[in-house]
PDB file of C-alpha atoms in Angstrom:
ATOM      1  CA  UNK A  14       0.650 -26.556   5.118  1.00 75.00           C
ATOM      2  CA  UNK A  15      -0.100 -24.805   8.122  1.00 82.00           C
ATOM      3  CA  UNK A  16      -2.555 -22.463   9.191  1.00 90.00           C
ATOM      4  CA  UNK A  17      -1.027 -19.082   9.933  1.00 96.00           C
ATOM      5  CA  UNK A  18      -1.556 -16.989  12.883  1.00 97.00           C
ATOM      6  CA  UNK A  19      -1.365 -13.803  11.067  1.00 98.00           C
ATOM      7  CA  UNK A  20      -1.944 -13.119   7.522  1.00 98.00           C
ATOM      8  CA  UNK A  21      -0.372  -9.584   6.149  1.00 98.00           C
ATOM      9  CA  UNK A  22      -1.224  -8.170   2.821  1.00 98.00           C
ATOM     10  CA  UNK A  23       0.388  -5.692   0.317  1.00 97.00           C
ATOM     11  CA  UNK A  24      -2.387  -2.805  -0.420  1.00 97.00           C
ATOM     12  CA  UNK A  25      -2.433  -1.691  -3.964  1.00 94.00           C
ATOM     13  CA  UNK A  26      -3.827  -4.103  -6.349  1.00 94.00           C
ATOM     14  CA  UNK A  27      -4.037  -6.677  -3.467  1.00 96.00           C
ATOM     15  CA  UNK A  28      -7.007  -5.088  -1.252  1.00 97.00           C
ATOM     16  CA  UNK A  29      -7.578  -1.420  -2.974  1.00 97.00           C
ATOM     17  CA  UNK A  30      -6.956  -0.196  -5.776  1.00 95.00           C
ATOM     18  CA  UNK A  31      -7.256   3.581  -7.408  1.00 95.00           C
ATOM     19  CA  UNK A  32      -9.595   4.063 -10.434  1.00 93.00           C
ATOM     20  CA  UNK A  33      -9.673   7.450 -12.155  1.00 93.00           C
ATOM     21  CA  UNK A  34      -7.081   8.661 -10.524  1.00 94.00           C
ATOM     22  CA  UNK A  35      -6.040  12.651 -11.602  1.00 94.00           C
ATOM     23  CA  UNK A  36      -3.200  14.395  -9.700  1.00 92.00           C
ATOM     24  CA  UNK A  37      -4.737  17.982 -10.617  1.00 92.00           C
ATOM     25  CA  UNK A  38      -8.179  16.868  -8.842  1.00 95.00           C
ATOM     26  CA  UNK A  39      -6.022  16.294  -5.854  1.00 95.00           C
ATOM     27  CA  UNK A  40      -4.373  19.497  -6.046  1.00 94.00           C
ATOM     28  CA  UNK A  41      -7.708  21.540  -6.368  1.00 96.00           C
ATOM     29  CA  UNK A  42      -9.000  20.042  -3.226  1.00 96.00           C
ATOM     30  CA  UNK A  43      -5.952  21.041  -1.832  1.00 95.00           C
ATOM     31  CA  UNK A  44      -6.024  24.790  -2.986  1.00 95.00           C
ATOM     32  CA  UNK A  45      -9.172  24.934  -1.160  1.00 95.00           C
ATOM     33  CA  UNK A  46      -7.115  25.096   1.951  1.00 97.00           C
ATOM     34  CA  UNK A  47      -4.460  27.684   0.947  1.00 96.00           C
ATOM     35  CA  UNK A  48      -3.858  30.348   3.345  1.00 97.00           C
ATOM     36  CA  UNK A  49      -0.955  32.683   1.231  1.00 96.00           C
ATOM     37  CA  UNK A  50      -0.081  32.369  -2.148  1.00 96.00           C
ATOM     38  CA  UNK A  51       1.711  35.485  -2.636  1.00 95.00           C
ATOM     39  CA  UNK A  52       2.888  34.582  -5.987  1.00 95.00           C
ATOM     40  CA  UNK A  53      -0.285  33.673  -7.170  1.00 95.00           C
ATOM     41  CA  UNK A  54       0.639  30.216  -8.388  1.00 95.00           C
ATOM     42  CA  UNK A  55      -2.175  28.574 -10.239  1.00 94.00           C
ATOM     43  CA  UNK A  56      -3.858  24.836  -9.386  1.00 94.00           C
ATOM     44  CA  UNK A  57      -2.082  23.994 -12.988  1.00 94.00           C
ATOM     45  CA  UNK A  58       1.367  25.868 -12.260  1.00 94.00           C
ATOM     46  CA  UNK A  59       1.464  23.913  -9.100  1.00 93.00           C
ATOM     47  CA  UNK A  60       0.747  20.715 -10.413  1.00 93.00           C
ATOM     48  CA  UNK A  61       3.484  20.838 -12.524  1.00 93.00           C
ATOM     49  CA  UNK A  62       5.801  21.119 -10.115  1.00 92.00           C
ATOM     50  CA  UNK A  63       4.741  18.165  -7.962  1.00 92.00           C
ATOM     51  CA  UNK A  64       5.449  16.293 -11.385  1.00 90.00           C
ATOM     52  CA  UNK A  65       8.788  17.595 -11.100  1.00 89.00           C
ATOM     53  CA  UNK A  66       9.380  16.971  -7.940  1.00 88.00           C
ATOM     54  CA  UNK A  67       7.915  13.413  -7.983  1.00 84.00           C
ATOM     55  CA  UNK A  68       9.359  12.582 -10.622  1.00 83.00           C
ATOM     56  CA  UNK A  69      12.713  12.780  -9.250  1.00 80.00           C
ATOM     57  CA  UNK A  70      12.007  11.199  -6.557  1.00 78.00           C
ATOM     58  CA  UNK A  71      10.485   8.584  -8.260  1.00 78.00           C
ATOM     59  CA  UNK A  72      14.130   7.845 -10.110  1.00 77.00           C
ATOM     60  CA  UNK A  73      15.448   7.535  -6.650  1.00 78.00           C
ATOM     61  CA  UNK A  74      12.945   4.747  -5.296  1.00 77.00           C
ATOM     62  CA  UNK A  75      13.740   2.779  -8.512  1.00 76.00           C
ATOM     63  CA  UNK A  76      17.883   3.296  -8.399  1.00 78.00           C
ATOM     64  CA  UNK A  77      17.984   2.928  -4.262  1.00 79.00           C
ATOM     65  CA  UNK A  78      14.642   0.918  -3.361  1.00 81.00           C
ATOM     66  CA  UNK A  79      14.678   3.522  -1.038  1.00 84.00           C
ATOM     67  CA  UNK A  80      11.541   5.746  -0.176  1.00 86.00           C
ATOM     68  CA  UNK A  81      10.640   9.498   0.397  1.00 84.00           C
ATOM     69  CA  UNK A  82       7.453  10.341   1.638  1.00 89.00           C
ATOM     70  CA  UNK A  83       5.032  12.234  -0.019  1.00 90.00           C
ATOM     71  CA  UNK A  84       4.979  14.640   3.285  1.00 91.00           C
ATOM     72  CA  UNK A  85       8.536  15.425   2.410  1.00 90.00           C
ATOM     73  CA  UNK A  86       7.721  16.325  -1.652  1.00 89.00           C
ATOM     74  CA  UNK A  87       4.536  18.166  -0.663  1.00 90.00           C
ATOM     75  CA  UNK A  88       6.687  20.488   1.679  1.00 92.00           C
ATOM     76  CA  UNK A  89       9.310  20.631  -0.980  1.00 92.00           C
ATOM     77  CA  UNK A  90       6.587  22.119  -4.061  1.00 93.00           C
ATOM     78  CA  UNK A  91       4.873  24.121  -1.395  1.00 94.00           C
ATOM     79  CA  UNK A  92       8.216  25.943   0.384  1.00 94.00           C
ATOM     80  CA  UNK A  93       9.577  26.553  -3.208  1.00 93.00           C
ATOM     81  CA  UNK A  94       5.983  28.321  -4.172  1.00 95.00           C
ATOM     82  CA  UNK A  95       5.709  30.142  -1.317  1.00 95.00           C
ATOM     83  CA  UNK A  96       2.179  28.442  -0.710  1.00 96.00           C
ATOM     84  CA  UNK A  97       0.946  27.884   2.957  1.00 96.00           C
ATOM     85  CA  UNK A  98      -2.201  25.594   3.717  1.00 96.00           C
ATOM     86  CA  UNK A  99      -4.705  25.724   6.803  1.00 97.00           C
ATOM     87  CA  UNK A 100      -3.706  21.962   6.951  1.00 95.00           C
ATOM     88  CA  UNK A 101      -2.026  19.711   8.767  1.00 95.00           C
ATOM     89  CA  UNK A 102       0.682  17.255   7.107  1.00 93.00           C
ATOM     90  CA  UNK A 103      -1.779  14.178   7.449  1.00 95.00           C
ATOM     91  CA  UNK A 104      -4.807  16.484   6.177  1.00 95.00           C
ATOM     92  CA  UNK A 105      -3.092  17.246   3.445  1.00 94.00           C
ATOM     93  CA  UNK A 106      -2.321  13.413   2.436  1.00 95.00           C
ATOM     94  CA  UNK A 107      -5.844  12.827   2.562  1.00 95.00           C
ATOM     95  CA  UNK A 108      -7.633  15.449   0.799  1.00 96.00           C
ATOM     96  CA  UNK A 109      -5.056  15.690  -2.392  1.00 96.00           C
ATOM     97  CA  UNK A 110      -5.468  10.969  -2.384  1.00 96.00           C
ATOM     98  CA  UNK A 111      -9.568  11.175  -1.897  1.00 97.00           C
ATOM     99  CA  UNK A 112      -9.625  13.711  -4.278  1.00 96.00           C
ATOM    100  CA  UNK A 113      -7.063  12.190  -6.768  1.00 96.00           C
ATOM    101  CA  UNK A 114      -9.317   8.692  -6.400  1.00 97.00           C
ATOM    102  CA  UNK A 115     -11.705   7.989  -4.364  1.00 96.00           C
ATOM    103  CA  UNK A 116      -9.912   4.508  -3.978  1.00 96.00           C
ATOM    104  CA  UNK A 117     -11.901   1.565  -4.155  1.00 97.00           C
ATOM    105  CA  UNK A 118     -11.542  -2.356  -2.987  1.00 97.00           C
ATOM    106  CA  UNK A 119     -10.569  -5.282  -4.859  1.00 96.00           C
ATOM    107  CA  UNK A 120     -12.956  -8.203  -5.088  1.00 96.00           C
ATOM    108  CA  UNK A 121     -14.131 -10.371  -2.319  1.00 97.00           C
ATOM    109  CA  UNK A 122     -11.329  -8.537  -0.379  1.00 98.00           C
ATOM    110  CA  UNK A 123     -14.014  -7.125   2.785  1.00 98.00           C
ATOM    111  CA  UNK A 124     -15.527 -11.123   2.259  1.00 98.00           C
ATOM    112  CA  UNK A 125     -12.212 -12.498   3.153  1.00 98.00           C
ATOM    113  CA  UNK A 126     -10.830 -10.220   5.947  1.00 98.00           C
ATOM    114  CA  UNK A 127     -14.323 -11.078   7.198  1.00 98.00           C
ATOM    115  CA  UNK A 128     -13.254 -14.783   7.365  1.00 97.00           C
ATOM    116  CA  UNK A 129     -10.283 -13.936   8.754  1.00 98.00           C
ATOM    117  CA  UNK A 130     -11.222 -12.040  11.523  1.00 97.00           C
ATOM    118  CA  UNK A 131     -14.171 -14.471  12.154  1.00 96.00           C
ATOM    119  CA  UNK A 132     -11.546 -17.691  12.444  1.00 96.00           C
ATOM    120  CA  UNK A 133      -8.787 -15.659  14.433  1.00 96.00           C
ATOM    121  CA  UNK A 134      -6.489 -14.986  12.152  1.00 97.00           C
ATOM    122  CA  UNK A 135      -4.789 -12.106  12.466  1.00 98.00           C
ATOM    123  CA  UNK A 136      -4.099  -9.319   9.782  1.00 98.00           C
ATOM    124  CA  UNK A 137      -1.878  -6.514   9.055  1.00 98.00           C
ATOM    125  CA  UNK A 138      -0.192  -4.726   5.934  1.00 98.00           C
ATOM    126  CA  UNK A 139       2.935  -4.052   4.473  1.00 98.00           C
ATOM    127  CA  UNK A 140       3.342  -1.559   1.310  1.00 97.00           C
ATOM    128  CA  UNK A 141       5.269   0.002  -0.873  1.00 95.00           C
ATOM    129  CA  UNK A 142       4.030   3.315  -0.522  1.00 94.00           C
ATOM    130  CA  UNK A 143       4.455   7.537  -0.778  1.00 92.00           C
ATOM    131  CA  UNK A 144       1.676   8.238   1.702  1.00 95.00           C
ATOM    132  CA  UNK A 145       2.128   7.643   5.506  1.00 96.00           C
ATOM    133  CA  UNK A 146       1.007   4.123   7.271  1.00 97.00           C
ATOM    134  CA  UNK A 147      -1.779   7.251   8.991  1.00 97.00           C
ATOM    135  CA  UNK A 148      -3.030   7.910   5.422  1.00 97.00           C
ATOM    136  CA  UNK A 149      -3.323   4.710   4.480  1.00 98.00           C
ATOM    137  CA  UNK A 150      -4.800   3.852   7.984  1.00 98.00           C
ATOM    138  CA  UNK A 151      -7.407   6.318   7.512  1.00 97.00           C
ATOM    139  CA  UNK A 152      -8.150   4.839   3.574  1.00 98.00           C
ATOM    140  CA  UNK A 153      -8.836   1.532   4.949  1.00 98.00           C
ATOM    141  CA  UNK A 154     -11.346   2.992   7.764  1.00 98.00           C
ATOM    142  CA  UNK A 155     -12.755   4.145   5.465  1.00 97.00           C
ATOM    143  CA  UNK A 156     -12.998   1.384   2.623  1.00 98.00           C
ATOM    144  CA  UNK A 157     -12.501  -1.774   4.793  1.00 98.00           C
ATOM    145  CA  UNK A 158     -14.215  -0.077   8.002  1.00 97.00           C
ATOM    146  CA  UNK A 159     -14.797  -4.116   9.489  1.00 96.00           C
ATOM    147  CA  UNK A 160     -10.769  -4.553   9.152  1.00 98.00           C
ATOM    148  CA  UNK A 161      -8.645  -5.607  11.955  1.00 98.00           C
ATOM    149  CA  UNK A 162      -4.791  -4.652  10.821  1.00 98.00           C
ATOM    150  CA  UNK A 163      -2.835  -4.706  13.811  1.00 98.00           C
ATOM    151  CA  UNK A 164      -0.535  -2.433  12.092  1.00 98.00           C
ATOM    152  CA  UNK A 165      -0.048  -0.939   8.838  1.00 98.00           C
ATOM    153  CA  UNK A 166       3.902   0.097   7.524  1.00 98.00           C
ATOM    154  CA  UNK A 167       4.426   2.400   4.592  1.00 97.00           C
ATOM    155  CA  UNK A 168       7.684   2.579   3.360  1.00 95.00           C
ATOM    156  CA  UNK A 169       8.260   6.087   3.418  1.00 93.00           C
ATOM    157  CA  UNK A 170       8.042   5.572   7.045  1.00 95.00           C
ATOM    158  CA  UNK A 171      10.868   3.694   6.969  1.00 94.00           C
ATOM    159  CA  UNK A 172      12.865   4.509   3.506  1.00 91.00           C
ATOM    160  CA  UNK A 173      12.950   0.520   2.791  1.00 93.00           C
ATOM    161  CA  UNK A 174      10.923  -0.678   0.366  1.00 93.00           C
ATOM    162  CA  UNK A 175       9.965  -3.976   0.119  1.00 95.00           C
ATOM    163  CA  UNK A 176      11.589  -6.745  -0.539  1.00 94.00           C
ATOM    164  CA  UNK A 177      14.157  -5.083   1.536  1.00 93.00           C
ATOM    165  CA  UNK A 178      13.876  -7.769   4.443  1.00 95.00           C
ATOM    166  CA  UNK A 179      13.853  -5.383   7.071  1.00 96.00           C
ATOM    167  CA  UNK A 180      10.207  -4.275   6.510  1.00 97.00           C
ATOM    168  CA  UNK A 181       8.931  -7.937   6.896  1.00 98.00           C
ATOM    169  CA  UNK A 182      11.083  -8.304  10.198  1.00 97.00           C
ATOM    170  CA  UNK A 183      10.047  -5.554  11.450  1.00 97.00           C
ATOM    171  CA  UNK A 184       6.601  -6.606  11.204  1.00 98.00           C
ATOM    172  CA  UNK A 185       7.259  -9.853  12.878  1.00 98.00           C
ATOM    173  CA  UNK A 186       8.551  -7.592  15.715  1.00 98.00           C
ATOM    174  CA  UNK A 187       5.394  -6.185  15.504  1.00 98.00           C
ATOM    175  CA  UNK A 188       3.534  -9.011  15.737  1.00 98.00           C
ATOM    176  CA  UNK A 189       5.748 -10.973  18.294  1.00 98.00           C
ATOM    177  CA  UNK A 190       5.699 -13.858  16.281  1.00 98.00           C
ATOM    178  CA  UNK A 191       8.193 -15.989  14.395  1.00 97.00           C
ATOM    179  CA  UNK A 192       8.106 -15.992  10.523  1.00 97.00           C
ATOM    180  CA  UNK A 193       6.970 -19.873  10.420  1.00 96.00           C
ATOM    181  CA  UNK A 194       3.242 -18.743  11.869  1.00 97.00           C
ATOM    182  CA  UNK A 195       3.355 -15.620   9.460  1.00 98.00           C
ATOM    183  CA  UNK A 196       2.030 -15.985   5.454  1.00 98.00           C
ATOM    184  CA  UNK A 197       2.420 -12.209   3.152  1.00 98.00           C
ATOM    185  CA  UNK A 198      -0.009 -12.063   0.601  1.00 98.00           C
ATOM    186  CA  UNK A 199       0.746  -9.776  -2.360  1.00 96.00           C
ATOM    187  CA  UNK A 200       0.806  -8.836  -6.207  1.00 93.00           C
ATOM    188  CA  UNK A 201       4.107  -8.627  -7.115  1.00 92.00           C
ATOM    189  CA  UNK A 202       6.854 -11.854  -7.722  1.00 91.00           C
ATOM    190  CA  UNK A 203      10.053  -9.130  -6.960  1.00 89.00           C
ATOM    191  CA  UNK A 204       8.348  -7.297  -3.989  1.00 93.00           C
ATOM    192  CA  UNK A 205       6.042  -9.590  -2.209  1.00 95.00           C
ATOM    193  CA  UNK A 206       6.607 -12.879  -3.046  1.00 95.00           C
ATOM    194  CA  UNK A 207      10.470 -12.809  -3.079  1.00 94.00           C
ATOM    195  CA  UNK A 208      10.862 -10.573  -0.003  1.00 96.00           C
ATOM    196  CA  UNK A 209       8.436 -12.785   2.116  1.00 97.00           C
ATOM    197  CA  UNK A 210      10.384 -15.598   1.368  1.00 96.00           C
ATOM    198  CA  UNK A 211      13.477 -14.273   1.952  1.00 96.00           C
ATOM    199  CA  UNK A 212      12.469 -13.598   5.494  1.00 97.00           C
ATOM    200  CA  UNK A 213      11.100 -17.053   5.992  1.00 96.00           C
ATOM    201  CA  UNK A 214       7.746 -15.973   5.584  1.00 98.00           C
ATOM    202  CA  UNK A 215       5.017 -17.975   3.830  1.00 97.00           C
ATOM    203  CA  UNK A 216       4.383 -16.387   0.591  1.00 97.00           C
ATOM    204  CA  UNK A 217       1.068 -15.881  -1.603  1.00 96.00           C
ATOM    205  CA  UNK A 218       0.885 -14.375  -4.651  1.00 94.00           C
ATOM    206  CA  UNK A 219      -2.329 -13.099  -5.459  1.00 94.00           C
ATOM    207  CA  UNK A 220      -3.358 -11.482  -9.216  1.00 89.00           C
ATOM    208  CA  UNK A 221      -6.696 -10.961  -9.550  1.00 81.00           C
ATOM    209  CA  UNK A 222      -5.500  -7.927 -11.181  1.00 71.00           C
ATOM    210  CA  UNK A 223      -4.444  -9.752 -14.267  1.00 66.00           C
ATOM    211  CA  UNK A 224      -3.517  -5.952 -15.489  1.00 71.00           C
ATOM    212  CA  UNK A 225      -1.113  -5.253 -12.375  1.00 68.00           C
ATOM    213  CA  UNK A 226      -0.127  -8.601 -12.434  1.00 61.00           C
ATOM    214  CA  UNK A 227       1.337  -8.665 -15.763  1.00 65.00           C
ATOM    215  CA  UNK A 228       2.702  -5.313 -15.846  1.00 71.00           C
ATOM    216  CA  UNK A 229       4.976  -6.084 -13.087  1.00 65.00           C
ATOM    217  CA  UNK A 230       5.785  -9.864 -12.661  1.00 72.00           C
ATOM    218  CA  UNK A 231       6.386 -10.963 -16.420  1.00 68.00           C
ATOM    219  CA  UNK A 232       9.398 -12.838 -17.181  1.00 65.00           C
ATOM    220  CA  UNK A 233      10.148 -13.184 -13.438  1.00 64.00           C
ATOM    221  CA  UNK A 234      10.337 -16.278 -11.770  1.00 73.00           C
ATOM    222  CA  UNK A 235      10.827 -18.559  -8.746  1.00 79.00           C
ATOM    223  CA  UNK A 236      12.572 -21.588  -7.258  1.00 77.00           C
ATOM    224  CA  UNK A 237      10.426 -21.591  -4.091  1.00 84.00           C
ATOM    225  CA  UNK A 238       7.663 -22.874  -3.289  1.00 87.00           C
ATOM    226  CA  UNK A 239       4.330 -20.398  -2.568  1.00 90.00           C
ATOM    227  CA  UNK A 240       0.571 -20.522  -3.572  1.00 93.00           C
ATOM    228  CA  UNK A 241      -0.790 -18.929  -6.268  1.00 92.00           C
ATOM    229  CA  UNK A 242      -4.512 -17.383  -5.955  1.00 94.00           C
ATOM    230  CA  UNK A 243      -6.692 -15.194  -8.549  1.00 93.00           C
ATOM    231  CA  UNK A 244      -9.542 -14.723  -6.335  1.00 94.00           C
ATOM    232  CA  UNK A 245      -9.714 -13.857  -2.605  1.00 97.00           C
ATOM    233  CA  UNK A 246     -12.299 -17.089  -2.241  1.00 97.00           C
ATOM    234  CA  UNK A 247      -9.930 -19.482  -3.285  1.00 96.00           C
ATOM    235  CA  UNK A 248      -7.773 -18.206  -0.067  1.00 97.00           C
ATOM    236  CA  UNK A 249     -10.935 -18.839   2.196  1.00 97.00           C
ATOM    237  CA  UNK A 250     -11.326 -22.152   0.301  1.00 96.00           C
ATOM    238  CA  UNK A 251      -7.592 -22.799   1.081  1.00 95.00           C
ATOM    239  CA  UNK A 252      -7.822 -22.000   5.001  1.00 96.00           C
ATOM    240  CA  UNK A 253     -11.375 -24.125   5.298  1.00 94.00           C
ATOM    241  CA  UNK A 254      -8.971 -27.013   4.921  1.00 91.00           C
ATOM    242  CA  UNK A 255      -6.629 -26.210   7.629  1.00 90.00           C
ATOM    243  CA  UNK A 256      -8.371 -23.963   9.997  1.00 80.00           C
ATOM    244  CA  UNK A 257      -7.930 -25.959  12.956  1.00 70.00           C
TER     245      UNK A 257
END
């Protein structure tokens, strides 16, 4: 096994994760910001509508692995209502997620990008995700403020989901390096561990979310080889071997 030059992790349930989350908390932080509301649509009223709305698209990122981003749904609920915010489209993302959860990080995650960054190795992310690679920037400034991601893709940014191959060579692009010197670290068998591998790139499933982990990867698996963590020490413990 060789030591990577770049490690790149999924987000959710792999570095944060979102406790207490409530859509309607979201939206009330939002309504803060409205500027016309001429049919005086309530916090609730509008709500319901993003369920709507989300919820179809939802059925179209299962049936196409394809993503829309939440920019494009927001603008969808808030044309139909007639509502106008004092916000930009990236303000918006941010004040409906921090208010929806406050988000919060997995454990040992800011231990281990701290070994990471300390021996070298580079980082970035790759995920599956409504909100824009800015939002999510802006998340892990906040949460992981010591982190060094290169980059960070979003799906909706680029309607592939993972483990669509094209997300995980576009990072390589990214990173101008080939797929050998590259491991993905991530929750899910289907989505991170399978897409990784399929383009050439080191897998490492990780499921310290037992929860996550079994909602999503029983019944499935592999005829590859990858390593298997539950805790982010075991991957320092891992690299203090081969760290050259």
């Amino acid at each position: 096994m060789n030591c990577p030059e770049m490690i790149i992790f999924d987000n959710g349930h792999t570095l944060l994760y979102e406790p207490d989350w409530n859509s309607e908390r979201g939206n009330r932080a939002l309504f803060a910001h409205v500027i016309k509301n001429p049919k005086g649509v309530s916090v609730e009223e509008y709500t319901k509508m993003c369920t709507e709305i989300f919820g179809k698209m939802e059925d179209i990122r299962k049936s196409h692995n394809c993503d829309i981003s939440a920019r494009a749904g927001n603008r969808v609920v808030a044309e139909l209502l007639g509502i106008e915010f004092s916000l930009t489209p990236l303000e918006r993302e941010s004040v409906f997620w921090t208010a929806a959860s406050n988000g919060a990080v997995m454990p040992y995650a800011e231990e281990m990008l701290d070994y990471l960054n300390e021996n070298g190795i580079r980082t970035a992310v790759i995920s599956n995700l409504v909100w824009s690679g800015e939002a999510l920037t802006e998340r892990f400034e906040r949460l992981l403020p010591n982190n060094k991601f290169e980059f960070v893709i979003t799906s909706s940014d680029y309607m592939y989901r993972k483990p669509s191959r094209l997300l995980f060579d576009i990072a390589l692009n990214k990173a101008g390096l080939t797929s050998d010197k590259v491991w993905y670290c991530g929750n899910s068998v289907a989505n991170d561990i399978e897409g990784a591998h399929g383009a050439g790139i080191f897998p490492v499933l990780y499921d310290g979310d037992l929860k996550s982990y079994s909602e999503q990867n029983d019944g499935l698996d592999t005829d590859f080889d990858f390593l298997r963590i539950h805790d982010w020490r075991e991957l320092i413990a891992v690299l203090k071997k081969i760290v050259r």
